[in-house]
PDB file of C-alpha atoms in Angstrom:
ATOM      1  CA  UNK Q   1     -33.408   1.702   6.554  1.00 39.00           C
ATOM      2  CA  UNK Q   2     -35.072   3.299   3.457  1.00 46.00           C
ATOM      3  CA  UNK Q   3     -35.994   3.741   0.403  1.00 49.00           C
ATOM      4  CA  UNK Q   4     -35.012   6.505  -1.886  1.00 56.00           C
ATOM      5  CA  UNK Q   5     -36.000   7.352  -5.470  1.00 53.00           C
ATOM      6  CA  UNK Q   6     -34.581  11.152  -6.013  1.00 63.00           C
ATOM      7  CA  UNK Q   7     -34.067  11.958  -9.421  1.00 63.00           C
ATOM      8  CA  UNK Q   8     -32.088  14.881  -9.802  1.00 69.00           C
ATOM      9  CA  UNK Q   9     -31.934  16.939 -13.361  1.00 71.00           C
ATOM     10  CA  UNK Q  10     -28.547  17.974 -14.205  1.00 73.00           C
ATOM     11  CA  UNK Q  11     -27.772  20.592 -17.892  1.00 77.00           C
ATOM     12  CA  UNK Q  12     -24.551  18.228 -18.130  1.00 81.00           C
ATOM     13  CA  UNK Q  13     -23.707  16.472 -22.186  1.00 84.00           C
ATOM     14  CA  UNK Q  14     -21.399  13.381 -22.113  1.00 83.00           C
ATOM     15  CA  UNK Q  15     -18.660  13.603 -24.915  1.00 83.00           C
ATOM     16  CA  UNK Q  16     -17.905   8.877 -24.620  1.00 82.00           C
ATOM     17  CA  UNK Q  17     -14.790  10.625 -26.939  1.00 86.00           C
ATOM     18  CA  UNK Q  18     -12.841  11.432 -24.160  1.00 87.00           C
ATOM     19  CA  UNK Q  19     -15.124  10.111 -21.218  1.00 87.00           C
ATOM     20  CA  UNK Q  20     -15.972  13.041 -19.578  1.00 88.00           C
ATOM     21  CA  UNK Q  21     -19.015  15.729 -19.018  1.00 86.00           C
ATOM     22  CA  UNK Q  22     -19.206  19.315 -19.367  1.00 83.00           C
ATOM     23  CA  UNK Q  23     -21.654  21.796 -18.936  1.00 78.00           C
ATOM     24  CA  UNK Q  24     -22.637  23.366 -22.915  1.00 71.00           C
ATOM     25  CA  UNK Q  25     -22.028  26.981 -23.386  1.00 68.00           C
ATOM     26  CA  UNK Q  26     -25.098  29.526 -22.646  1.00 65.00           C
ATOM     27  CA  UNK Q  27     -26.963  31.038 -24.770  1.00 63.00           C
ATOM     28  CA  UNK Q  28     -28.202  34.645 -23.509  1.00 60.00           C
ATOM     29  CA  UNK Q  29     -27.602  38.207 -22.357  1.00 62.00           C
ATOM     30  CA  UNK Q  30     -25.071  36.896 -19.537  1.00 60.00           C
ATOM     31  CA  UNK Q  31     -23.023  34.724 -21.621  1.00 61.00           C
ATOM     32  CA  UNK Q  32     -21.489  37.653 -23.702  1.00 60.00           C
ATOM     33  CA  UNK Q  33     -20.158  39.267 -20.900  1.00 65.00           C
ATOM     34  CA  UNK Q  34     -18.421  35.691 -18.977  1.00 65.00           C
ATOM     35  CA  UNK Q  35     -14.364  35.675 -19.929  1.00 67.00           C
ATOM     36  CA  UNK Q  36     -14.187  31.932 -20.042  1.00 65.00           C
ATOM     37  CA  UNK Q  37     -16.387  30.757 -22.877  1.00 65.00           C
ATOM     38  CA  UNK Q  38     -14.980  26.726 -22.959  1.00 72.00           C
ATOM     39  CA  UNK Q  39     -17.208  24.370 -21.602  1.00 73.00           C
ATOM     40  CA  UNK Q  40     -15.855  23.176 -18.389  1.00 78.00           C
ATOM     41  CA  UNK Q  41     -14.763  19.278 -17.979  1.00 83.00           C
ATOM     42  CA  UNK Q  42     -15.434  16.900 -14.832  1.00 83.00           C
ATOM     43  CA  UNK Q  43     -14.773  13.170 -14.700  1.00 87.00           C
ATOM     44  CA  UNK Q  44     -17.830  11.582 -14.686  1.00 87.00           C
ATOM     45  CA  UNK Q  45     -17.806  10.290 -10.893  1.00 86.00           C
ATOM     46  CA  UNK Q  46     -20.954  10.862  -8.357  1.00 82.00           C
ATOM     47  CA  UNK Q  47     -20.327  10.847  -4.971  1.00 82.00           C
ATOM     48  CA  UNK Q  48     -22.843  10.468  -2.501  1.00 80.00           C
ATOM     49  CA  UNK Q  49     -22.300  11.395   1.136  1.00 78.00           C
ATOM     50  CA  UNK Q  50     -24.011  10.321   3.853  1.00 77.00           C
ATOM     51  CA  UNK Q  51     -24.959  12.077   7.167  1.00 74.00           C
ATOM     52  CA  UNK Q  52     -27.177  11.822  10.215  1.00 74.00           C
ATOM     53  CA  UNK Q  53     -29.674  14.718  10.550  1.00 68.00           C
ATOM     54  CA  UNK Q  54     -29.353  16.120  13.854  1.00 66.00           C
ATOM     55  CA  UNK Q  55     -32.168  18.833  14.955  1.00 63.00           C
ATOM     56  CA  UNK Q  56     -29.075  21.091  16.234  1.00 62.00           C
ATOM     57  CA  UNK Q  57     -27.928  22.662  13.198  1.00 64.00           C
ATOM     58  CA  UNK Q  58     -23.796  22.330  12.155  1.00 66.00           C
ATOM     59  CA  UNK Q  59     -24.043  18.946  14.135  1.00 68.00           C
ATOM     60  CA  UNK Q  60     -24.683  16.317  11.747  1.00 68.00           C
ATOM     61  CA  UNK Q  61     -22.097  13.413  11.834  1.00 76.00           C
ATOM     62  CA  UNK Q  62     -20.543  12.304   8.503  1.00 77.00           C
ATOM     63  CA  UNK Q  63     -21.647   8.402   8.210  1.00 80.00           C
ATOM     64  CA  UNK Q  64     -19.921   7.133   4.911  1.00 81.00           C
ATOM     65  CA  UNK Q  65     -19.274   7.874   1.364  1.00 83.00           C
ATOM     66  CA  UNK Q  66     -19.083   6.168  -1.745  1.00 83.00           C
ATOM     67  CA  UNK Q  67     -17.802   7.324  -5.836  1.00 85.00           C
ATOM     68  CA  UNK Q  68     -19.427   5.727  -8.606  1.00 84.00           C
ATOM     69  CA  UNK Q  69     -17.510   5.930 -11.716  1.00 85.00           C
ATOM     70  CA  UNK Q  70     -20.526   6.788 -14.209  1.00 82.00           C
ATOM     71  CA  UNK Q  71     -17.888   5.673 -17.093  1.00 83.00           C
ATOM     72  CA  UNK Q  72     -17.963   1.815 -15.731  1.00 82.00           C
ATOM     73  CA  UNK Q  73     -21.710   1.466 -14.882  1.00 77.00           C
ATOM     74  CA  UNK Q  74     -23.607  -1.741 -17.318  1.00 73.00           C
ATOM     75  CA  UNK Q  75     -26.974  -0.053 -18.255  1.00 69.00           C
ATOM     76  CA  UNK Q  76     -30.395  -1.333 -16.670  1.00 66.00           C
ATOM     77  CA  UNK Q  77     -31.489  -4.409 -18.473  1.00 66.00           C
ATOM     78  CA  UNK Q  78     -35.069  -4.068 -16.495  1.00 61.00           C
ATOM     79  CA  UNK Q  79     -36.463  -3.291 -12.902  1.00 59.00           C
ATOM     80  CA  UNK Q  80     -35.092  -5.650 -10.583  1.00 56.00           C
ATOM     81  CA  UNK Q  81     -35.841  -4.252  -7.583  1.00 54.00           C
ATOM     82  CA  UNK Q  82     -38.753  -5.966  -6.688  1.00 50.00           C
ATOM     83  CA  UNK Q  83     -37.407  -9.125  -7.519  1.00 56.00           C
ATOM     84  CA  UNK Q  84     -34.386  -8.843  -5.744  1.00 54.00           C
ATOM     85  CA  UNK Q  85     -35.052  -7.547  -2.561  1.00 54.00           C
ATOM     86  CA  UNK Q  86     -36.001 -10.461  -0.755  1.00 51.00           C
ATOM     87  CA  UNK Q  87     -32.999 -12.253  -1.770  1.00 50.00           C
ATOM     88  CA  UNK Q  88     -30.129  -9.368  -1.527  1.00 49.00           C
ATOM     89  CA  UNK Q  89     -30.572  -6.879   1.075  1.00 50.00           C
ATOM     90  CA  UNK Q  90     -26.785  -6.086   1.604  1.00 49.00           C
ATOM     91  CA  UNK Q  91     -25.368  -3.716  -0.823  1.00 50.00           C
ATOM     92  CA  UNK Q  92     -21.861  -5.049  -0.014  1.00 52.00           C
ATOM     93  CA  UNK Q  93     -20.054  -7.014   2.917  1.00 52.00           C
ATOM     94  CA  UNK Q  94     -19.212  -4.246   5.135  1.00 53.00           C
ATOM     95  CA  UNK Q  95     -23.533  -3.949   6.426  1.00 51.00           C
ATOM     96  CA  UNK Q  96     -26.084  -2.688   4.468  1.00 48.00           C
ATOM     97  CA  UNK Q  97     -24.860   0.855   3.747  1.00 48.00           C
ATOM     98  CA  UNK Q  98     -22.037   0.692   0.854  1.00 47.00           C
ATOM     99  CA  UNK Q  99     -20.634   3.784   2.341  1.00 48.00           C
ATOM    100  CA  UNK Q 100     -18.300   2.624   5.207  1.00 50.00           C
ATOM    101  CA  UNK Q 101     -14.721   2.792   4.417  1.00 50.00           C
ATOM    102  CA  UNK Q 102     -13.787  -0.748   3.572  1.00 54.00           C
ATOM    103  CA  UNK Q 103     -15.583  -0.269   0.213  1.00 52.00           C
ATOM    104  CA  UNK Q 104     -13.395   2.839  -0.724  1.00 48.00           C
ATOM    105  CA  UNK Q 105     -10.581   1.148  -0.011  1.00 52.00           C
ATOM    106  CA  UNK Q 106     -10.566  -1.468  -2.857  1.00 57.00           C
ATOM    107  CA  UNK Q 107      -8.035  -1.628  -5.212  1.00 61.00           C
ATOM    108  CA  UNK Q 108      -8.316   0.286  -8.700  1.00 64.00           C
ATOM    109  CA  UNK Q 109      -5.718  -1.639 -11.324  1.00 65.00           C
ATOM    110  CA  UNK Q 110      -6.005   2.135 -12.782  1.00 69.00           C
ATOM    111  CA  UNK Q 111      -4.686   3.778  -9.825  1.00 70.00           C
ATOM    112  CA  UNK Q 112      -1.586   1.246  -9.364  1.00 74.00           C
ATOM    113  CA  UNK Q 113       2.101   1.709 -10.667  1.00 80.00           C
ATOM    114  CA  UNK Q 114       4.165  -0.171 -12.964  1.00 82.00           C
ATOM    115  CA  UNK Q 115       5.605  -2.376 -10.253  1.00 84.00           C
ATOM    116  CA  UNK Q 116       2.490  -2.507  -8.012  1.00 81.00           C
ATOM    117  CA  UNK Q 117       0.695  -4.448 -11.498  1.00 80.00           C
ATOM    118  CA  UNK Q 118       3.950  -6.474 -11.911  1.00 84.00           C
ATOM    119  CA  UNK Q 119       3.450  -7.935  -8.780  1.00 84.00           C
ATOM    120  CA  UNK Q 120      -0.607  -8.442  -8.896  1.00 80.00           C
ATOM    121  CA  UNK Q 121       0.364 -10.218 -12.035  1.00 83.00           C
ATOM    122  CA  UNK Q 122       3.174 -12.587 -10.692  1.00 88.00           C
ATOM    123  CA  UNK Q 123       0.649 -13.079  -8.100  1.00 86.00           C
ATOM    124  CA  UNK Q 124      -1.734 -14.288 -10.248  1.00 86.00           C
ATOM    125  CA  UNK Q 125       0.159 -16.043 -12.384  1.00 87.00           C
ATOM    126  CA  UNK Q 126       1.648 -17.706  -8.778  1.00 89.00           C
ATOM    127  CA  UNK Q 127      -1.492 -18.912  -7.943  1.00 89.00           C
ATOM    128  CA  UNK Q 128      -2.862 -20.233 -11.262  1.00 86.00           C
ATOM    129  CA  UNK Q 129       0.390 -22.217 -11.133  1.00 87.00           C
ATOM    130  CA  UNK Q 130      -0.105 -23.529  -7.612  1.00 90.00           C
ATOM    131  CA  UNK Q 131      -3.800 -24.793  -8.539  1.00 88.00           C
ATOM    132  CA  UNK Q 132      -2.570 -26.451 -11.617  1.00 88.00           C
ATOM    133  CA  UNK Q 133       0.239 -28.704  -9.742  1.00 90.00           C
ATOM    134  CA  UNK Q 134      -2.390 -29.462  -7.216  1.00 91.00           C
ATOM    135  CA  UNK Q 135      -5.078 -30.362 -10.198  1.00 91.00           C
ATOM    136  CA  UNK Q 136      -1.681 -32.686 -11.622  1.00 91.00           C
ATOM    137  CA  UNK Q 137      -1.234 -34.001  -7.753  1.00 91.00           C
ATOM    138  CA  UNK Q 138      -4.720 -35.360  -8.090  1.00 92.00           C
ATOM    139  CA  UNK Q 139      -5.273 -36.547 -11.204  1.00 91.00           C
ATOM    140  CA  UNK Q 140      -1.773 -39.024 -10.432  1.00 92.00           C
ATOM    141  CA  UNK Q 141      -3.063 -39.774  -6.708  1.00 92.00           C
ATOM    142  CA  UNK Q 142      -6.339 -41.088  -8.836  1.00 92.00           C
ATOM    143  CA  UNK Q 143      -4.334 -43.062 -11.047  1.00 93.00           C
ATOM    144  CA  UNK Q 144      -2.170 -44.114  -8.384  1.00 92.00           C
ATOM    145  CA  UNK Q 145      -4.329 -45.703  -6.593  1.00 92.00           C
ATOM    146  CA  UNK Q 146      -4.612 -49.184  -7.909  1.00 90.00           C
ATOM    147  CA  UNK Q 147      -0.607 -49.570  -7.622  1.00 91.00           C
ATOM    148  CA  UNK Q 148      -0.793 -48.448  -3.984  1.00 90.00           C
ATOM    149  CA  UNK Q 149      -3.660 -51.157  -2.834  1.00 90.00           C
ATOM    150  CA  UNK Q 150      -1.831 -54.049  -4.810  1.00 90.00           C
ATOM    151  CA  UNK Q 151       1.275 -52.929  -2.832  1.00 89.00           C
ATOM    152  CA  UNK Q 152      -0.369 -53.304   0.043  1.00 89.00           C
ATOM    153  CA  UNK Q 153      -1.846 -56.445  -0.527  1.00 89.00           C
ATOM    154  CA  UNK Q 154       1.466 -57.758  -1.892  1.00 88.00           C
ATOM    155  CA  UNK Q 155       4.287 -55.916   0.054  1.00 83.00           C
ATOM    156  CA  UNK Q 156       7.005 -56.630  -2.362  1.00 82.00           C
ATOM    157  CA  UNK Q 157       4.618 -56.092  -5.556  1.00 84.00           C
ATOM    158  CA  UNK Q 158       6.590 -52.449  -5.973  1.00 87.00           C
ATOM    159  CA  UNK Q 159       9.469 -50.770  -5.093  1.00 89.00           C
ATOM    160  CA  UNK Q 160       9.567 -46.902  -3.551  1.00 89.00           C
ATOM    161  CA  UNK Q 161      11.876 -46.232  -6.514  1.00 92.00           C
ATOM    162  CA  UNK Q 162       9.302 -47.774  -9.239  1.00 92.00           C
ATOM    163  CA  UNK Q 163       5.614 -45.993  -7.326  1.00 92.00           C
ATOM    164  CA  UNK Q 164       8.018 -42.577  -7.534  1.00 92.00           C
ATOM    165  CA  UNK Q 165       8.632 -42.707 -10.974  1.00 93.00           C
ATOM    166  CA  UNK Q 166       5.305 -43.602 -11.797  1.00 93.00           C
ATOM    167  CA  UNK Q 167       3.782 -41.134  -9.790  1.00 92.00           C
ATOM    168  CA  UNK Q 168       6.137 -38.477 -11.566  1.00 92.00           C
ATOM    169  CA  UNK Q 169       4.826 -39.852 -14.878  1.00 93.00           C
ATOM    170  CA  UNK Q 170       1.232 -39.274 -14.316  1.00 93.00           C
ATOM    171  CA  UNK Q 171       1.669 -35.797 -12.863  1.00 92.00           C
ATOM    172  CA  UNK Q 172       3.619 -34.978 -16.216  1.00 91.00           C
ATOM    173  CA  UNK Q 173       0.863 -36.612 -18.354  1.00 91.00           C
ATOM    174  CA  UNK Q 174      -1.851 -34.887 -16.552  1.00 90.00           C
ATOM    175  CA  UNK Q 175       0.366 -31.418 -16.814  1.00 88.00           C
ATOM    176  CA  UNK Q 176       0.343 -32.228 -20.467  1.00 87.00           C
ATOM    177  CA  UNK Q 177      -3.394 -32.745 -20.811  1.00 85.00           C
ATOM    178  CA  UNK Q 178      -4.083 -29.746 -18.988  1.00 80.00           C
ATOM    179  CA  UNK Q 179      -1.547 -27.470 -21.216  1.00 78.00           C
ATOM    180  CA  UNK Q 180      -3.675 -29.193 -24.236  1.00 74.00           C
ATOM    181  CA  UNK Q 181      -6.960 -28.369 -22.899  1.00 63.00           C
ATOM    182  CA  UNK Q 182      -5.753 -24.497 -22.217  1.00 57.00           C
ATOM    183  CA  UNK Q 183      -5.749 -24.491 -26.073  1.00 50.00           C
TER     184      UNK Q 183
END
């Protein structure tokens, strides 16, 4: 394990117009005689690579790597470090290095197609609808409770027919309650 603070100076200006960085022209003796006087464009994406230092040189093994897109980083609101590192040693679930290839392999909604976000969606959408019936399921087994001990205190108190309907009556009031409170 370790700790590194490298800062590294780069000549680099960020246009946030179009999101990327470019290098600014130079000013000098050389720069009259270059053919290609635009400023060149990169994405604004580090990637760090990580690799054991053997003493044989050509022979270091390639560990992990990671891309940060510089474009989606929330600035610093302070020095947490110090605060933090008792509590939250692992960078991410794959171990302590957030290089390994598990973490490169998460999904970008960028990167997918048409029909790839489709289906994410209807996914979602899927799911938000499964947890709401179940909310609706119980919120009526709640309210359906009193019926179902007097049954069974009283065996002929209710019929199957009347508990249904009931039962179907509080999951469409709590269906409607939870549409209102959406709103």
């Amino acid at each position: 394990t370790g700790n590194f603070n490298w800062r590294f100076i780069f000549n680099v200006m960020f246009c946030p117009r179009t999101q990327q960085i470019y290098e600014p022209k130079e000013d000098g003796i050389l720069s009259a005689f270059t053919i290609d006087r635009e400023p060149k464009k990169f994405k604004p994406v580090l990637q760090l690579q990580i690799l054991d230092n053997d003493l044989l040189p050509g022979t270091d093994d390639f560990i992990g790597e990671a891309q940060l897109d510089l474009t989606n980083l929330h600035p610093a609101r302070g020095h947490r470090f110090d605060q933090e590192i008792g509590e939250k040693v692992s960078c991410c679930p794959c171990g302590f290095w957030p290089f390994t290839t598990c973490c490169r392999h998460r999904v970008d909604p960028r990167d997918l197609s048409l029909e790839d976000k489709q289906a994410l969606a209807r996914d979602e959408m899927m799911y938000e609808l499964e947890q709401r019936r179940a909310q609706c399921r119980a919120i009526a087994d709640d309210k359906m409770q009193p019926y179902l001990k007097r049954r069974e205190a009283e065996p002929g108190a209710y019929s199957d027919r009347f508990l249904e309907r009931l039962r179907r009556k509080f999951e469409r009031d709590a269906e409607r309650e939870l549409r209102q409170n959406i709103f």
